[in-house]
Coordinates of C-alpha atoms and ligand atoms in Angstrom, one line a residue:
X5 CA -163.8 105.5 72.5
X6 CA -163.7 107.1 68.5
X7 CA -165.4 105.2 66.1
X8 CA -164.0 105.8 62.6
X9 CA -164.4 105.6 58.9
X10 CA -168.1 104.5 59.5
X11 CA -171.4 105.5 58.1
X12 CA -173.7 107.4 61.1
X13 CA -176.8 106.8 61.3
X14 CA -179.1 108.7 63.3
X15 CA -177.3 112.4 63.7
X16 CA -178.0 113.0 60.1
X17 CA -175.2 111.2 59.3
X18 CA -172.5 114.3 59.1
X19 CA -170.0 113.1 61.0
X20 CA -166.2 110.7 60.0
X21 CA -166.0 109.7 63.3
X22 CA -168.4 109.3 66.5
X23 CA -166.7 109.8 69.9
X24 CA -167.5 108.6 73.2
X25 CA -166.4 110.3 76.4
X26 CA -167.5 109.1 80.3
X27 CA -170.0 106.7 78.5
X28 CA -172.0 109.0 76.2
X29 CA -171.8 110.6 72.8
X30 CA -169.5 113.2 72.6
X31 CA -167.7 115.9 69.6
X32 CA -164.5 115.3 70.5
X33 CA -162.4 112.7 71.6
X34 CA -160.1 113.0 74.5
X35 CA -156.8 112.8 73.6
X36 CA -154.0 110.1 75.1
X37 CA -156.9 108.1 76.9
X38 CA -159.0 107.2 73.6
X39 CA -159.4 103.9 71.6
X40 CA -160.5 103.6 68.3
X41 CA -163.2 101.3 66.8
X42 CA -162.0 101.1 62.8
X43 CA -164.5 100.2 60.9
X44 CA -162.7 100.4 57.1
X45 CA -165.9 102.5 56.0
X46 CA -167.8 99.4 55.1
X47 CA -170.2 99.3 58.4
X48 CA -173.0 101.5 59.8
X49 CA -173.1 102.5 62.9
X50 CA -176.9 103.0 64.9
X51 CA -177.5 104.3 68.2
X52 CA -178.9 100.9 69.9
X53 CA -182.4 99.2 69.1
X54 CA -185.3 99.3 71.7
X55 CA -187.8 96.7 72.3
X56 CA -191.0 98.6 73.7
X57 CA -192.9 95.3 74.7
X58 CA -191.7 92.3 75.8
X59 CA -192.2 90.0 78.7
X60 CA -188.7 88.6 80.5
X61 CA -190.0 85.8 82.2
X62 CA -192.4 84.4 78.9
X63 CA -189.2 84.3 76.4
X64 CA -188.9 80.6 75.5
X65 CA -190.3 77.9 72.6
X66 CA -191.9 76.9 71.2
X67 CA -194.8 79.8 70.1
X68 CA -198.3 78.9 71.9
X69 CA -201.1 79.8 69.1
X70 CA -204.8 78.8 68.9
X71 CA -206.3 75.4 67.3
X72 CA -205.3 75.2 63.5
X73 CA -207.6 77.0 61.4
X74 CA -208.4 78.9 64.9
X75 CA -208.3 82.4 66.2
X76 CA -208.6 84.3 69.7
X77 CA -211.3 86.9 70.6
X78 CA -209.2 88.3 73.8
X79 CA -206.0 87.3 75.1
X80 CA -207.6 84.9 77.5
X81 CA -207.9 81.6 76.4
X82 CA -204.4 82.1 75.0
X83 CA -203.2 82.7 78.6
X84 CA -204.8 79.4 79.3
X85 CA -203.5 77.8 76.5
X86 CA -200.0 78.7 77.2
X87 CA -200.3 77.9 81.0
X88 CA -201.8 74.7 79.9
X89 CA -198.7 74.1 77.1
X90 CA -195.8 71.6 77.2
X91 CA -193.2 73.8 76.5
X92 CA -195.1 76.2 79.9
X93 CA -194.2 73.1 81.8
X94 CA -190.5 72.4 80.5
X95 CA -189.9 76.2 81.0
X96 CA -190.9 75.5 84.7
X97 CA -187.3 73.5 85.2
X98 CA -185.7 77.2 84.6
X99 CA -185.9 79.7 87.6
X100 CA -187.4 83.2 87.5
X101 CA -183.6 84.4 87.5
X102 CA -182.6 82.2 84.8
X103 CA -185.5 83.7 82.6
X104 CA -184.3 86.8 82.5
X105 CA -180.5 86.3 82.0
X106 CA -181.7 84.5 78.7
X107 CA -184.2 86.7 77.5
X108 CA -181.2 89.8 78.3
X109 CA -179.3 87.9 76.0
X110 CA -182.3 88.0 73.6
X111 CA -182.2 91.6 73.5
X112 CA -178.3 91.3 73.5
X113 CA -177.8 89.5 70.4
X114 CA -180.0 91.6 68.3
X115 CA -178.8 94.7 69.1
X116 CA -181.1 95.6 71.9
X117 CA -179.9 97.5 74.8
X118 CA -182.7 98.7 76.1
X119 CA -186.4 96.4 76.9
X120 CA -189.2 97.0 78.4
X121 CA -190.4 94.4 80.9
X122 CA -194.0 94.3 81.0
X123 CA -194.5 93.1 83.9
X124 CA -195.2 94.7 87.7
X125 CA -191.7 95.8 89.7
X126 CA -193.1 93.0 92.8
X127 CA -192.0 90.5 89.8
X128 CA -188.8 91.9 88.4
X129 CA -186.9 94.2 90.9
X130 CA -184.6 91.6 91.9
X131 CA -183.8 90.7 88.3
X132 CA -183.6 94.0 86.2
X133 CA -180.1 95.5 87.8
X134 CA -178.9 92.7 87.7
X135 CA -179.0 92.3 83.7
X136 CA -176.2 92.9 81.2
X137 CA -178.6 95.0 79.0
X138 CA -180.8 97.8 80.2
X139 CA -184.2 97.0 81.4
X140 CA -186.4 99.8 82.1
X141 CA -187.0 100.6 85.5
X142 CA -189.1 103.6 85.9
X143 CA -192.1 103.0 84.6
X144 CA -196.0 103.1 85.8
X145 CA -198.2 100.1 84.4
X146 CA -201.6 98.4 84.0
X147 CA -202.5 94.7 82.6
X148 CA -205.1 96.0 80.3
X149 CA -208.3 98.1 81.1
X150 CA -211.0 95.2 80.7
X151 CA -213.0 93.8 83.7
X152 CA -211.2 90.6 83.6
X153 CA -207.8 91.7 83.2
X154 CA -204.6 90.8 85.9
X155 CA -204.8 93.6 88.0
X156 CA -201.4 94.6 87.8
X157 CA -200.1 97.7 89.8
X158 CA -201.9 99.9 92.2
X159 CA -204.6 100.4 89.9
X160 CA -205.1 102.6 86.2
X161 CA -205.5 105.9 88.0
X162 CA -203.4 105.7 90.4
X163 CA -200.3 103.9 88.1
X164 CA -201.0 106.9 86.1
X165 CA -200.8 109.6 88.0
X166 CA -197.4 107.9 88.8
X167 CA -196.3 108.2 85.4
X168 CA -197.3 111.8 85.2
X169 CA -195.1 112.9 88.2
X170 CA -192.4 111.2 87.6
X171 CA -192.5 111.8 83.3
X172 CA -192.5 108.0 83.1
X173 CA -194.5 106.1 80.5
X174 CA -197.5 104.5 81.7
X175 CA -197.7 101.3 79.9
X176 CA -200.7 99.1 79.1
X177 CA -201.6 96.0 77.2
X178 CA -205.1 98.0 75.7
X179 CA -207.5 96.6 72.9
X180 CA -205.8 93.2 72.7
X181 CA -208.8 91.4 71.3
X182 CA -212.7 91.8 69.9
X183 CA -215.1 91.4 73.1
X184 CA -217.1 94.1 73.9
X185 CA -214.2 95.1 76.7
X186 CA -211.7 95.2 74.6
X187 CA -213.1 97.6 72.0
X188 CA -213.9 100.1 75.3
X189 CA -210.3 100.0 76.7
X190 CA -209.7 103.6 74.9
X191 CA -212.9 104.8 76.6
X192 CA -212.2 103.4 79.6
X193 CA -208.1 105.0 79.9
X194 CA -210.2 108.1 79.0
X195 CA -212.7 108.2 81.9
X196 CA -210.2 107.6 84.2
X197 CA -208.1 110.6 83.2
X198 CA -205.4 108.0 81.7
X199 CA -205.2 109.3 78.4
X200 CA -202.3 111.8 77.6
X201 CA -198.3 111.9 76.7
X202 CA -197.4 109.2 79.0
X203 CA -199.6 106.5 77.8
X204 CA -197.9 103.7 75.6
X205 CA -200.4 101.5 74.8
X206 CA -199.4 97.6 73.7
X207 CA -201.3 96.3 70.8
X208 CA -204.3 98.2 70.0
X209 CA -205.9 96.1 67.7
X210 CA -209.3 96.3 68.6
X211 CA -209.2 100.7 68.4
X212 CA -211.6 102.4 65.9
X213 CA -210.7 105.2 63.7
X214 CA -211.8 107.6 66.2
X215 CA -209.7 105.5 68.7
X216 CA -206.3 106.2 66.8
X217 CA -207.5 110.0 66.4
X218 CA -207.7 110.6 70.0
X219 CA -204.7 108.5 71.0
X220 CA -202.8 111.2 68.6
X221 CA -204.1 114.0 69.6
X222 CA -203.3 113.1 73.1
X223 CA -199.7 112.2 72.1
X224 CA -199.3 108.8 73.3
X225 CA -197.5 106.1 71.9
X226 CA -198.0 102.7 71.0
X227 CA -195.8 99.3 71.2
X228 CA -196.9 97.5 67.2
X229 CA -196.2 94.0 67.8
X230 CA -197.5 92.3 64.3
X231 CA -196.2 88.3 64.8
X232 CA -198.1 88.1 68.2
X233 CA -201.2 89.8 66.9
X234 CA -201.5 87.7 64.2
X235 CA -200.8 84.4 65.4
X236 CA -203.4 84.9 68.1
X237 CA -206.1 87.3 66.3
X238 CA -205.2 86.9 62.2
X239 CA -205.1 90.6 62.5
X240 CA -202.7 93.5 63.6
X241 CA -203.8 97.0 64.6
X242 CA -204.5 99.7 61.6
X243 CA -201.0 100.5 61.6
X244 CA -201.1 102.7 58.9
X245 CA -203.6 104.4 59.9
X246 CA -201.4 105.2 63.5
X247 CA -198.9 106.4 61.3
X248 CA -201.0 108.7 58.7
X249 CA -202.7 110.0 62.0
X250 CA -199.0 110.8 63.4
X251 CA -199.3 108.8 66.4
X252 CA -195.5 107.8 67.3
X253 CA -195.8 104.1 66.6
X254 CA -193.2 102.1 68.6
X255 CA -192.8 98.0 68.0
X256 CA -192.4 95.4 70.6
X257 CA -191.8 92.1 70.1
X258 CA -193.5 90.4 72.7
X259 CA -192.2 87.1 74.5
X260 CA -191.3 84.3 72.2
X261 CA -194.5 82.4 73.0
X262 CA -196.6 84.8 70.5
X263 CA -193.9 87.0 69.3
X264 CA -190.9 87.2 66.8
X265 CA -187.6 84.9 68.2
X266 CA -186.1 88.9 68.4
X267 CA -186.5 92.6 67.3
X268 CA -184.6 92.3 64.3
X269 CA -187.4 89.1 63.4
X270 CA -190.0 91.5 64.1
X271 CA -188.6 94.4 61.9
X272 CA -188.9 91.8 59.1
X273 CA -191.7 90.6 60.0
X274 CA -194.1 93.8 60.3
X275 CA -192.0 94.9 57.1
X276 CA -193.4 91.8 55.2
X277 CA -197.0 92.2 56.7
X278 CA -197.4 95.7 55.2
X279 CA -196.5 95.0 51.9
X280 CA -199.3 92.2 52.5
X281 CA -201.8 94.0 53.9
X282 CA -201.6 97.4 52.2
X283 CA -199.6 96.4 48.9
X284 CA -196.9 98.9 50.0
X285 CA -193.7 99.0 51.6
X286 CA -193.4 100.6 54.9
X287 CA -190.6 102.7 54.4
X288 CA -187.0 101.5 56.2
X289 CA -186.4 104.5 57.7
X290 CA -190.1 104.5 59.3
X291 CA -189.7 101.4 60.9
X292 CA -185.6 102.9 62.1
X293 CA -187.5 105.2 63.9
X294 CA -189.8 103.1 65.4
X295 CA -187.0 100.6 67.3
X296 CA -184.8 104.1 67.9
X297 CA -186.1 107.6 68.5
X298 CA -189.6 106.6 68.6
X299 CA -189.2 104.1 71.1
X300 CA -187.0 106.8 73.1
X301 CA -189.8 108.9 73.1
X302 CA -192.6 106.8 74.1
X303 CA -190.3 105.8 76.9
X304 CA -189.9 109.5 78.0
X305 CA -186.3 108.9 77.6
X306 CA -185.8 111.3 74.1
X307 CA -182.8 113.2 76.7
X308 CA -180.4 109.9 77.4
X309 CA -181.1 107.4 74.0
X310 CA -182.4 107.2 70.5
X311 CA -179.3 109.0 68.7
X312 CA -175.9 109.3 68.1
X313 CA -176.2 113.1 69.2
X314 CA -173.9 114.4 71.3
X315 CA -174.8 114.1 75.4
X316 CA -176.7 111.1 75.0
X317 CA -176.1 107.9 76.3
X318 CA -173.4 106.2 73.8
X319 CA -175.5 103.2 73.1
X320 CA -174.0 102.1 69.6
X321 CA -174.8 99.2 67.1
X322 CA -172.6 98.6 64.5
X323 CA -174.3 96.4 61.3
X324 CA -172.1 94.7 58.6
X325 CA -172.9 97.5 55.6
X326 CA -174.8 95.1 52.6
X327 CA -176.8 97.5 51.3
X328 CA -175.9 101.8 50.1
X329 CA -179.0 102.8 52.0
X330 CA -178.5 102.8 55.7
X331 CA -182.0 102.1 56.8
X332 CA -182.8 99.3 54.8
X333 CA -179.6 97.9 55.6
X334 CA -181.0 97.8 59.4
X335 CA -184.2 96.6 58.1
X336 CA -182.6 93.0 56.2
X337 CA -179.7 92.7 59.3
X338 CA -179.9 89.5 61.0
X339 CA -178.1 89.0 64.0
X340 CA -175.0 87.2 62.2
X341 CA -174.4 91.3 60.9
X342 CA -174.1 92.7 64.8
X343 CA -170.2 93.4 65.0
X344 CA -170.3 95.7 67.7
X345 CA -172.5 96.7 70.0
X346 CA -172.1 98.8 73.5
X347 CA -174.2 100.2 76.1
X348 CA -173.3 103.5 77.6
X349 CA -170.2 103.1 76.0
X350 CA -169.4 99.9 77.9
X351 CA -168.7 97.1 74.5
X352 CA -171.0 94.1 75.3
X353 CA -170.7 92.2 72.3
X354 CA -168.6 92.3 69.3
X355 CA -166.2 91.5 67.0
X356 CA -162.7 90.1 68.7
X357 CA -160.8 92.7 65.9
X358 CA -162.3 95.1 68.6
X359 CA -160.9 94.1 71.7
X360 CA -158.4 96.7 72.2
X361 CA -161.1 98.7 73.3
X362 CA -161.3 97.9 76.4
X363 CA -159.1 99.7 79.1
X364 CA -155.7 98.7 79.1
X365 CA -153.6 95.5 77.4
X366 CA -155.3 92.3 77.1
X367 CA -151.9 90.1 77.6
X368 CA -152.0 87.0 74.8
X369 CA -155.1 87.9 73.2
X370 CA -157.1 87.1 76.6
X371 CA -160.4 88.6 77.3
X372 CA -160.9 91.1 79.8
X373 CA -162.5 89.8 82.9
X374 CA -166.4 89.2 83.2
X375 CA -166.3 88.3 79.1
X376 CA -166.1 85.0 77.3
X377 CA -166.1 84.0 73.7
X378 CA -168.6 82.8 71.3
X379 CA -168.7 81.7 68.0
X380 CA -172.0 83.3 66.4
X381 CA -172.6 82.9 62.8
X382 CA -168.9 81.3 62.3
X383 CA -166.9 84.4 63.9
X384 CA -165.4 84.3 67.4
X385 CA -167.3 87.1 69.3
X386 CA -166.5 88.4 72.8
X387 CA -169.6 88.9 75.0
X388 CA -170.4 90.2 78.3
X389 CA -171.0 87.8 80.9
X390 CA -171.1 83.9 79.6
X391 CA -174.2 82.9 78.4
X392 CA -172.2 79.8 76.5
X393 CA -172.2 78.4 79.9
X394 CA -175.4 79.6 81.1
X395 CA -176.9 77.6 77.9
X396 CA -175.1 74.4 78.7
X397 CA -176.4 74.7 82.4
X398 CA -180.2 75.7 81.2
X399 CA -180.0 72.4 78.5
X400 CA -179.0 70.7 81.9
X401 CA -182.3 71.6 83.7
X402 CA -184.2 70.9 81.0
X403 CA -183.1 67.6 80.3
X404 CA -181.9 67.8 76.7
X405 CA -180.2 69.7 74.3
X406 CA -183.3 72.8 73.7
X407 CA -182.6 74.7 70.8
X408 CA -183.4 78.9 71.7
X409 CA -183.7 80.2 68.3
X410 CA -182.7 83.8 69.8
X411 CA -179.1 82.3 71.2
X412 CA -176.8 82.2 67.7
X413 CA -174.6 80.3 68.8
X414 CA -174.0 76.6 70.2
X415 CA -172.3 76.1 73.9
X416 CA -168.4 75.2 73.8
X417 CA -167.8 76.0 70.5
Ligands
FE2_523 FE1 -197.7 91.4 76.1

């Protein structure tokens, strides 16, 4: 595949033309055997976003907060809130399997290829192969480090030591609230020898300055995830302080019952609560980073995604250009902009002008098999797999028509 006449972003934006060659990112194109995504020099073209924290079974509506006029001290009484919730009890109709094909097309239709699934691989092996997007896999993990957290895994030490022989992250929910616990998780990642490169840490909100010196000096990472820290807590972790400290900040969105409806929401969103909170704009190209390269990193996958260099994986995001500067044209895109967007090279949703990608001729306009057609902000699209129909059957077992503010589109139309 050659994409042309586009604007790169990502590989320092020298290049006409991109070029993709046995599913990854390559300098030149194979000739004969190549198809060409034009893109009349009006679009930009991103390597694929990266969700660092979200939960694929949790990603349904409405958002469960606390009491108006109420805020949480841990994450606790919101997990009992949500558990105790209407819309807990109307996502029960759905299976385990149908909650992740919807929340894949969550991370599909914002330009998300890759997601991390917080939760342990007893809960989602079955599902995450299985996925049109990439879910990450290798990964070691913890709940939280409080007394009273969900146990998850085989334990913090052991998960990992996991991590560090494998050079997988080791993930961790850590600080997420203002008990005396909370404010120790640090401490406690620390005296169990937890504390290094592999750590991505989700949330911390509750860490002190000294907190967010250590985590950078040990080169971890964190997973920002603004909406769902503030609709539970009113407060967000000292983000800039993470970033003046050089820690390599990541964002997640959460699930939808405390987070964003998708990454692109949240890039808006944590955008909007800077500018509040420290009277300053968080630059574009900071917050590019942090859904790209960062997230790459904290992932311990810098090798395979990230960029549009050459070698690595060729997951590509093309974004209707409104705006000369390429990073805050990310930063406004909704997802009526996505016209293209691949994984490993493989198209999963786009722009029907693109079809002739695909391998060989598509008699009559038809679409190649295992894709169907949406209309998504007024434009027929062609999408891997058919989530039209997979809506229509989930409205069936719900019992009326449920509006998923992270599907853009409406079944059979
Ligand atoms: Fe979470």
């Amino acid at each position: 595949m050659n994409a042309q006449t586009g604007r790169f972003v990502g590989n320092g934006a020298k290049s006409a033309a991109i070029h993709v060659k046995d599913g990854k990112f390559a300098t030149e194109s194979s000739p004969g055997t190549t198809k060409s995504l034009d893109l009349g020099g009006k679009s930009f073209v991103y390597p694929a976003l990266i969700n660092t924290h979200d939960h694929l079974r949790g990603n349904y509506l409405p958002r469960i907060g606390p009491k108006p006029g109420e805020f949480y001290l841990t994450w606790l009484p919101w997990d009992d809130d949500l558990k105790a919730s209407a819309a807990y009890a109307e996502r029960a109709n759905l299976t385990a399997e149908d909650m992740y094909t919807l929340s894949s097309y969550k991370s599909l239709f914002s330009g998300v290829t890759t997601v991390v699934d917080h939760f342990p691989h007893s809960i989602n092996q079955d599902f995450l192969p299985h996925l049109p997007i990439r879910a990450l896999q290798n990964y070691a993990l913890a709940h939280e480090a409080s007394s009273y957290d969900l146990k998850w895994g085989d334990g913090i030490a052991i998960e990992h030591r996991r991590a560090a022989a494998n050079n997988w992250p080791f993930i961790t929910h850590l600080a997420e609230g203002f008990d005396e616990e909370s404010m120790r998780g640090l401490a406690n990642l620390e005296n169990l020898g937890a504390l290094d490169r592999y750590g991505l840490f989700v949330h911390c909100i509750g860490f002190s300055d000294e907190d967010i010196r250590k985590t950078a000096r040990a080169g971890a990472s964190i997973s920002w995830c603004p909406a769902s820290n503030m609709l539970m807590f009113n407060v967000t972790c000292k983000i800039r302080k993470f970033l003046r400290e050089g820690v390599n900040v990541t964002l997640g969105t959460d699930s939808t019952h405390s987070g964003s409806a998708n990454l692109l929401a949240e890039i808006h969103y944590g955008r909007e609560l800077y500018r509040k909170l420290y009277g300053e704009d968080l630059p574009a190209k900071t917050i590019f980073e942090m859904v790209t390269i960062n997230a790459a990193k904290a992932l311990h996958l810098e090798d395979s995604l990230g960029s549009l260099d050459e070698g690595k994986l060729a997951d590509m995001l093309v974004l209707r250009g409104q705006s000369d500067d390429p990073y805050e044209n990310l930063a406004a895109a909704g997802m009526g902009d996505i016209e293209f967007l691949s994984l490993a090279g493989k198209p999963l949703y786009g722009e029907l002008r693109f079809l002739d990608l695909f391998g060989g001729n598509q008699p009559g306009g038809k679409l190649p098999l295992g894709y169907s057609q949406i209309t998504a902000a007024g434009r027929p699209m062609f999408v891997l797999g058919d989530p039209g129909k997979f809506y229509a059957q989930a409205r069936e077992k719900i019992g009326f028509k449920k509006i998923l503010d992270f599907l853009p589109f409406e079944p059979g139309q």
